[in-house]
C-alpha atoms as one frame of an Amber mdcrd trajectory, in Angstrom:
protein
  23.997  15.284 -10.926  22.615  18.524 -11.929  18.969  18.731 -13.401  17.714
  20.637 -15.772  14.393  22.724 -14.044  12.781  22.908 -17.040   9.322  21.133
 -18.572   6.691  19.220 -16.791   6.838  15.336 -15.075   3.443  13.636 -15.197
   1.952  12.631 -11.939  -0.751  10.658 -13.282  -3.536  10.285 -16.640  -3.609
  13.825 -17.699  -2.144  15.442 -14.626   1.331  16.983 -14.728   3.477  18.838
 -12.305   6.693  21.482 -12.787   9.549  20.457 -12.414  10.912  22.929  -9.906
   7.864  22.573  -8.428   8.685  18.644  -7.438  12.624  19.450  -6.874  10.865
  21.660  -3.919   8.561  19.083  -2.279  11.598  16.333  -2.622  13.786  18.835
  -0.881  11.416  19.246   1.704  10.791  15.234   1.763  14.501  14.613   2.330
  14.829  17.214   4.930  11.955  15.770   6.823  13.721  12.188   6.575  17.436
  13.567   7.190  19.836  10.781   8.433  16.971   7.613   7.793  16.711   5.286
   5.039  13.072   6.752   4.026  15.018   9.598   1.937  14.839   9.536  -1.236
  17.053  10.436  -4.097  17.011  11.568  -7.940  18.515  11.402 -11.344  17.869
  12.316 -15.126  17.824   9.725 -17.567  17.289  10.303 -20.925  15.608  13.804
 -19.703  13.389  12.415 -17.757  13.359  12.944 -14.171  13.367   9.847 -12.005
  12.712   9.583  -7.934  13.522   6.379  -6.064  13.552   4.830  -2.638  11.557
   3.017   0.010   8.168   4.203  -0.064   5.864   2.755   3.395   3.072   1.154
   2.611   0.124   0.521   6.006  -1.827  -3.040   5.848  -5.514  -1.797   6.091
  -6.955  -5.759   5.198 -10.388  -6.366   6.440  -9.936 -10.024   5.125  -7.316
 -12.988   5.601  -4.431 -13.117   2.560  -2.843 -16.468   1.245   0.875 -17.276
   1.734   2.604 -19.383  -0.764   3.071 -23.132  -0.128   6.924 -23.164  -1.324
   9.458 -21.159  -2.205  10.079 -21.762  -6.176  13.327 -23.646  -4.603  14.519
 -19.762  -3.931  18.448 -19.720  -2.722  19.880 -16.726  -0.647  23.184 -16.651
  -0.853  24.918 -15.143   2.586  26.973 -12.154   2.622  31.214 -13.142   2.816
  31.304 -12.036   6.435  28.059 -14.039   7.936  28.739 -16.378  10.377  26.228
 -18.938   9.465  25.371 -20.311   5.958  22.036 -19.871   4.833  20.373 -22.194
   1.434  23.789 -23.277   0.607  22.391 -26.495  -0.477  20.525 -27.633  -3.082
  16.786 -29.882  -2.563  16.661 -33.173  -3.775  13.401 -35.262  -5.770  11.800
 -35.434  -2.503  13.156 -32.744  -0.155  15.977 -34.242   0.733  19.210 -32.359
   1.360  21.990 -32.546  -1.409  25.652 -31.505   0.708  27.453 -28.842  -1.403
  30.815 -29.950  -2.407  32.238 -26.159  -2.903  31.867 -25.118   1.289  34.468
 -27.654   3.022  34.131 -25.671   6.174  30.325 -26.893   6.937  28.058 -29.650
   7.190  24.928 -30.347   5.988  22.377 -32.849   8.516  19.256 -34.126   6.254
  15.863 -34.458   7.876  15.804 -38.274   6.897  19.011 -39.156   8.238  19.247
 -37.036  11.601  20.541 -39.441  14.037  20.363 -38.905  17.741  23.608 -38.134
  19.215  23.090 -34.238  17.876  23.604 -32.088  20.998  19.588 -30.768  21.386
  21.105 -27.638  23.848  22.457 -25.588  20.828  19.156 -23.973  19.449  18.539
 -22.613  16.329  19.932 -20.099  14.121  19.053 -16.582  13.838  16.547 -15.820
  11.371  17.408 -13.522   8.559  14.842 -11.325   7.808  14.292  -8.359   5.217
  14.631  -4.765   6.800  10.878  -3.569   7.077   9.543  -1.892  10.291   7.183
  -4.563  12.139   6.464  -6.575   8.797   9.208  -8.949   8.499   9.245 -11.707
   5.534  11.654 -14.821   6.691  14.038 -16.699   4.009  13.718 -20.108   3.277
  13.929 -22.891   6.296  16.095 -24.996   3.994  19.709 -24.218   5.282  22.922
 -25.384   6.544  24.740 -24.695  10.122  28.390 -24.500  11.227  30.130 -27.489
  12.104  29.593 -28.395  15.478  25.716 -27.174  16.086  23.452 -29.373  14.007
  19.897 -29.351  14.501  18.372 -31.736  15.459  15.507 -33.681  13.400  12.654
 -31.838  15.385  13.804 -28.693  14.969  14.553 -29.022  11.396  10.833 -30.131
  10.863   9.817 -26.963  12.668  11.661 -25.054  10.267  10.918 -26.829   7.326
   7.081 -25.685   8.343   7.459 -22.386   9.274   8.553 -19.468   5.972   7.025
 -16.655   6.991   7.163 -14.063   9.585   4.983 -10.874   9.995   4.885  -8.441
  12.576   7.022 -11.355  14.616   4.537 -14.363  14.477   6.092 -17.085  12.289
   3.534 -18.585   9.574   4.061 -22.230   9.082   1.673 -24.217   6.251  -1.143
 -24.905   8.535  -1.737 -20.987   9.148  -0.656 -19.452   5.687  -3.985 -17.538
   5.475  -4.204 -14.558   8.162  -5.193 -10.980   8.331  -2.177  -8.844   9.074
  -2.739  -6.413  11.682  -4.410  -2.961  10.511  -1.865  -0.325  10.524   0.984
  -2.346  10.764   3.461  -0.583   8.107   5.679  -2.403   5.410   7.932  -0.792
   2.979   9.109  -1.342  -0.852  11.690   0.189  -2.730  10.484   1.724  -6.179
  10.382   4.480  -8.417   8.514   7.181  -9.518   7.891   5.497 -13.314   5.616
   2.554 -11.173   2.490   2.489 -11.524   0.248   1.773  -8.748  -0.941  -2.358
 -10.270   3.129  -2.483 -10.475   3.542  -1.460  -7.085   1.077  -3.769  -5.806
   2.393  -6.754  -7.508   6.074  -5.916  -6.555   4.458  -6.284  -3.116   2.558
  -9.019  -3.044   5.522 -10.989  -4.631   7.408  -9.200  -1.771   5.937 -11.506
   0.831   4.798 -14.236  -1.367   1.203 -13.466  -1.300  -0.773 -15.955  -3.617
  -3.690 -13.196  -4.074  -3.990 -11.705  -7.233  -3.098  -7.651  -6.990  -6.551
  -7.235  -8.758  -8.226  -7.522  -5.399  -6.472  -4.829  -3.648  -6.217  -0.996
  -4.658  -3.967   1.873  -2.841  -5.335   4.573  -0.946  -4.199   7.897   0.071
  -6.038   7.929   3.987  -5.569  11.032   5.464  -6.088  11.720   9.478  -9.738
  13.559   8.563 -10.864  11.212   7.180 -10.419  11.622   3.452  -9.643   8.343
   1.257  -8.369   8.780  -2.203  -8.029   5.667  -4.278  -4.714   6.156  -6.163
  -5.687   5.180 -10.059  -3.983   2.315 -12.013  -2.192   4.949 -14.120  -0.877
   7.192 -10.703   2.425   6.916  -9.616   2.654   6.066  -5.963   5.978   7.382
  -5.244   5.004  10.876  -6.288   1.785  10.967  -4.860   3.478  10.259  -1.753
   5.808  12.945  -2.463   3.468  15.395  -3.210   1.475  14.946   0.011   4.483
  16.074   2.078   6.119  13.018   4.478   4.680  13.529   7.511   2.382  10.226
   7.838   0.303  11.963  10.772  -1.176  13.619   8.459  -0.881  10.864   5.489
  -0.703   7.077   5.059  -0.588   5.032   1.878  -2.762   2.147   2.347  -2.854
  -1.646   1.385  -6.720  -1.992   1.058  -9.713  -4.359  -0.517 -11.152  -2.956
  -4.058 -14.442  -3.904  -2.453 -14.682  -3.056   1.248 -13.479   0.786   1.357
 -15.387   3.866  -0.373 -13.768   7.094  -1.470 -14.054   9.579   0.956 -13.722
  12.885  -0.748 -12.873  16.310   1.593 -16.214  17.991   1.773 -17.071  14.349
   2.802 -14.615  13.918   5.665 -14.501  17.489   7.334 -18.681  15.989   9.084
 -17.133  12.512   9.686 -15.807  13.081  13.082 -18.762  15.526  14.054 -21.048
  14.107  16.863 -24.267  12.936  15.962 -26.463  15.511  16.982 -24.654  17.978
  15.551 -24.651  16.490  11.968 -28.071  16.242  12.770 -28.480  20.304  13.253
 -26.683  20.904  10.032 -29.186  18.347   8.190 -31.511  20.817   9.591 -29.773
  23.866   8.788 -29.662  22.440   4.903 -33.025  21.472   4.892 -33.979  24.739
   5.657 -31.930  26.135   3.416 -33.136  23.877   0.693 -37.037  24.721   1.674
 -36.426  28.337   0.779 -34.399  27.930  -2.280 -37.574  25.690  -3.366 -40.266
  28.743  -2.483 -37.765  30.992  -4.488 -37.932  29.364  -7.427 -41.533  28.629
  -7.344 -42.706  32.202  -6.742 -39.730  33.309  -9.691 -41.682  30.886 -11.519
 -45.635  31.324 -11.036 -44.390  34.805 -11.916 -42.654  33.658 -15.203 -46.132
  31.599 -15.907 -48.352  34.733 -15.330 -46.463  36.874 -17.437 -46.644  34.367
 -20.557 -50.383  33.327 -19.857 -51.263  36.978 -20.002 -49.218  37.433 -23.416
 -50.966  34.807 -24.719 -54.347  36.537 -24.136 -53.233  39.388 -25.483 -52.315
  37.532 -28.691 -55.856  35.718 -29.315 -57.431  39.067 -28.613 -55.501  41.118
 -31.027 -56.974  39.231 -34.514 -60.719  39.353 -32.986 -60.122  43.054 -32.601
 -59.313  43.566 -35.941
């Protein structure tokens, strides 16, 4: 679709950007990203300009998260060409497995009623997980297998405990609450009309994280240092956009409200100075600061003379008279 180049898109309270201005540093984006599912793409609606794609977020926790105990009873139903069935069934009042009467081509085994002539050499069944380098988030445990490889009653137990997977380590209910590894990156597919509390909550329902998106903020993080908290009315997609895609040089960051600090430029180009010389520049700006002081006093000891002598000469004027 063509786009008009005129007019302004706001990136944020107060802060706008051109048009043909953006058009350029998505162009650049998608060249950077050519041939990978991080590119992103455009449209008008209604004259506005809308960006959308995966945008990939870095875990930078300093404290364990909460998983979800359940599910909400969530069903995945499996593409037409998967070999195995996945939550084709339904739970019962107490867990149990109800067998679906519409799939006459499988069988369903129920924990409570797994006898033992099930052949224990078949394993289990591949895990279906979402697409998200190193951060995976597993679908539910309740499923249904091919005739002919059954689980058996152990290994349905196992699977009945364990939901989640992240970074490879499965979760089960006795370790829902962990730290994911710092740095490890995740991704979520939005748009550039989110605002950063939407994107958080879009993620944290993502992976069924009971915390509430109040206690974590994004942040910009760049290589020197600098850490820009991206505002509740900033769009994340654009401000990840706008900092060019190279994420050497850039990371958006999953982070506590209260454990990180902004760190603004002026800030982060002494950060990764040694100590003695930050020490040599406190001297430097000491010094600095010494003489500015004498300046001002001498400027104004002068300023003081000049009135006090004013003042004589205006209570000597009347007695001279």
């Amino acid at each position: 679709m063509e786009l008009s180049t005129g007019g302004a898109v706001p990136c944020g309270k107060d802060k706008f950007i051109s048009r043909n201005e953006l058009l350029l540093h998505l162009k650049t984006y998608n060249i950077y990203y050519e041939g990978q599912n991080l590119q992103l793409r455009h449209r008008e609606e209604e004259g506005e300009l809308i960006v959308e794609g995966l945008l990939n977020i870095s875990w930078g926790l300093r404290r364990p998260i909460r998983l979800q105990m359940q599910d909400d009873n969530q069903r995945i139903r499996p593409p037409p060409s998967s070999s195995s069935w996945h939550s084709g069934c339904n739970l019962g009042a107490h867990g149990s497995v109800l067998k679906p009467s519409t799939l006459p081509d499988i069988q369903v085994t129920d924990v409570d009623t797994a006898t033992g002539t099930e052949n224990p050499g078949n394993g289990t069944a591949p895990r279906a997980a979402e697409e998200a380098p190193q951060l995976m988030r597993t679908r539910s445990d309740v499923g249904v297998r091919p005739r002919g490889s059954a689980r058996t009653a152990g290994e349905q137990r196992r699977l009945r405990r364990h939901r989640f997977s992240i970074n490879g380590h499965f979760y089960n209910h006795k370790t829902s609450v962990f730290t994911p590894a710092y740095g490890s990156v995740t991704n979520v597919r939005i748009n550039s009309t989110m605002t950063t509390p939407q994107v958080l909550k879009l993620l944290l329902n993502k992976f069924k994280i009971e915390n509430s998106a109040e206690e974590f903020a994004l942040y910009m993080v760049h290589t020197s240092g600098e850490k820009q908290r991206l505002r509740g009315s900033d769009f994340p997609l654009l401000a990840r956009v706008l900092q060019g895609p190279c994420e050497q040089v850039s990371k958006v960051f999953l982070m506590e409200k209260d454990q990180v600090e902004e760190v603004t430029y002026d800030v982060a180009q002494y950060i990764k100075f040694e100590m003695p010389i930050l020490r040599s520049f406190i001297q430097k700006l000491e010094e600095e600061e010494d003489r500015e002081v004498k300046k001002l006093k001498h400027k104004y000891s002068i300023l003081r003379l000049m009135i006090e002598q004013r003042l004589e000469e205006i209570c000597e004027g009347p007695t001279a008279m």
